[in-house]
């Protein structure tokens, strides 16, 4: 296959002007978030990628490293509706999706939209709610609609769920079902800050509430437009094949019980496109794919019990696959 | 490319700068052609392989094959370069052994003998190739200079007493300086790694240090060596003199030569000029180890100049096969005109003493004594012109004073022998030189002298041994007789010397012209070892006289009527007896000017047509070999053309994308060839990052990687970017090459397959372990 064919296949591509606009938007949001999250440029960028790939983000880490701070900062940077749900064991599905209530004034049943109707939904400690409530949220995440009392309600655009989860507290929690974790575009960990950064955190957060000072730098319409633009970042067949090969490799891996689904391939491609745009490129390279795979794929895998007993983690499986899979050069 | 070319050119000129050093050890400049041709061929071959982007291993292999193919041609043994065959290899191997002997035994300056020349062209070829690889492929001109310095120092290390070598070293030093100046910056030590003072100062100090000590190491400077390398073994040279008595005294007679000759002839080894009272030696008196004047030495690969001009000669042709010969002198009829056969390349003809010597020898021993002997089985043909003067002609010759003085010198006066000689002359009424020589000869062999031939006598040693022999005992063998006659001639002012060699030998197969056998075959044994007297007649040559009354009458006795007879004494007596009975007019017919016999070797002077006519019997005319050569050449040309095509295809109308991708491919290929290639899982960006981490390249690599990925994965690349990438890739390739040590570079071809093997091994072990745990 010659280059000409591939170039044709990749479509009209993205105009330089559009790419520059996208770059400005992304940079503005990124810079805004970095004002409150010290020294975690990589995490911030991943969060950005999730937002502009129109995907949902699962932040999983120990308490106190800034999960909620990241989610809030992201939400505040965009001038759009934001809802926050603190998940508890007694939270009901209707507390998330909304409820129809009788209005004595009008004598009708009115629909009161739940937090899920916001552009950005922060689900704190999502694993504390019961499976029923979790499913209510997770189903809305994929379909982007909510059906209540036979009426289907369209969710806002853009729509993004940022869920946080505490991996160490297991008592009284309901871990997300494996099949449903698939609906998050990425799972990221924040990790402890570097010594200097931690010092900076002491100084900034000891005083005024920096988060409250955060002002939006873009609006929902711009984000929606940017998302549409990013979808035109060109991808060549070798890169597509690389993505597919990677997902298929997870299914064949000896430590894996259940591999990545085709949805995972799509997610990986979408994330890679956004990563390319973040880097100011109009084309996806294998490096984008390789960089995002460790964040997009592991939470979708179910390892074999013996592999888990042997102490293997899904992240290691992906690293293993990346080390064995031939990368395209042209 | 231009850099490659200039580096290769520098190597070439530095090689040429060693020529004066080699001129010192060769007496003629004829060595230059083959050596320079060898070096240039090696350089061209190495450059070609490099141009085709083939690895060092391939270059080495091609160079070795090229040398084997070209060596016979360079040595002039073959008119055309031939496909290396086993026989050629065997010949070269043989010649190599000869060369080593020659190196050890031949005093300098020497003629460019074939064995020495093989060493020289081999050395030049090797050094040219290695220097090219070091200088061009690995960009280490300093190391290349070191190799070249070895080549340059080799001839200067040959001890010679005569002239100074300073002048001869200057061209090389100048070229070395130029090379360092042009390419030096790369070779200077990296200041970040080695704590050295400013590199120029360090280099200068090192140069001064070497300059002060090296001349001491190289005798070629004609300065005393400060350090003596190894034992000072001087060459044996040409003096291992033939001991006739030892041969004659062997308990068992051994065949030494098989000769097919057009006529019966003495086979002479050398004419011994100086007498020290006990033995005769080559060369002028007083010189213990004899080194012939280089001006009197000639290579035997063409017509030989005569030792003495002879007006009347008789053509003699012999084919000789050496069965066992324990010296370096080649038996020939005197005096040889030309030698044929491959061995002639390794022969020296000396017009001082009139001998042919070869170093195509084997070490051996004769009765416990170590000896150097001509290799057994050597065959050669000699065309000789035997001086055949008439008696009257010799009456008129005169000897000039220099020659008379030289060939009449004696270690002491022999008054009794002189008186005896005068007595003999008087009795025979001999007044002229030739009459006196014949009279003395006849006195020894005839009844007047009453001499007896006997081998069982003590060696001719001691103050009065010679006088006692002539005047009292009168019992001895050829050495006694020849010495006695030569001394007596000299004592009476007649220039004479003793020649050693062999009698014609016994007939083992008669000539039979009807059966196509033109020549009679003789077999010469140790019992035929002989010494005789030669008397100088300027204008007529050295004429043989025979004072030894051999009891088997196998000697040939000159007479006044026939100074150069062809029958031996036994035959003559037989004939005379027959003639007295039968027809006195009957004369034995001998084949004169015979046609060339069938020979095992081909006459090198034969034209190509003759060679072709001889067909399958001759070497080098094997048609299948030529077909093979043509086929190989065709395949190589086709491969070359294809390689060019592939490059050319990239040529004119490539898109910028294509150009960038091709550049990337070149970079990856170069990297793989140097053992730092891409692992399959690495993207170009990761690869470049790794190289940067390994400090092989700098940030320019990132530019290339980004552009390459844009070109490959749907980004936009314009023409100027493509040009930039191509330029950067060329620089990166060079940085990669420089970053790989020579050792790693050599091992690179092995690393990849080894890596595969390692991975397979690991996979197999893992599978086994899992199979066991699963089971």
mmCIF file of C-alpha atoms in Angstrom, chain A residues 41 51 54 92 102 113 181 184 247 251 263 271 273 309:
data_model
loop_
_atom_site.group_PDB
_atom_site.id
_atom_site.type_symbol
_atom_site.label_atom_id
_atom_site.label_comp_id
_atom_site.label_asym_id
_atom_site.label_seq_id
_atom_site.Cartn_x
_atom_site.Cartn_y
_atom_site.Cartn_z
ATOM 1 C CA UNK A 41 0.887 18.005 34.398
ATOM 2 C CA UNK A 51 -12.950 15.691 28.506
ATOM 3 C CA UNK A 54 -16.043 13.132 25.189
ATOM 4 C CA UNK A 92 -31.245 6.028 45.258
ATOM 5 C CA UNK A 102 -46.531 16.084 41.934
ATOM 6 C CA UNK A 113 -33.902 16.513 36.460
ATOM 7 C CA UNK A 181 -15.945 -0.116 34.145
ATOM 8 C CA UNK A 184 -15.120 4.929 31.476
ATOM 9 C CA UNK A 247 -6.791 -4.827 21.766
ATOM 10 C CA UNK A 251 -7.692 -11.075 24.533
ATOM 11 C CA UNK A 263 -15.471 -0.484 22.545
ATOM 12 C CA UNK A 271 -8.251 9.235 23.160
ATOM 13 C CA UNK A 273 -6.909 11.561 18.439
ATOM 14 C CA UNK A 309 -2.709 -14.477 42.883
#
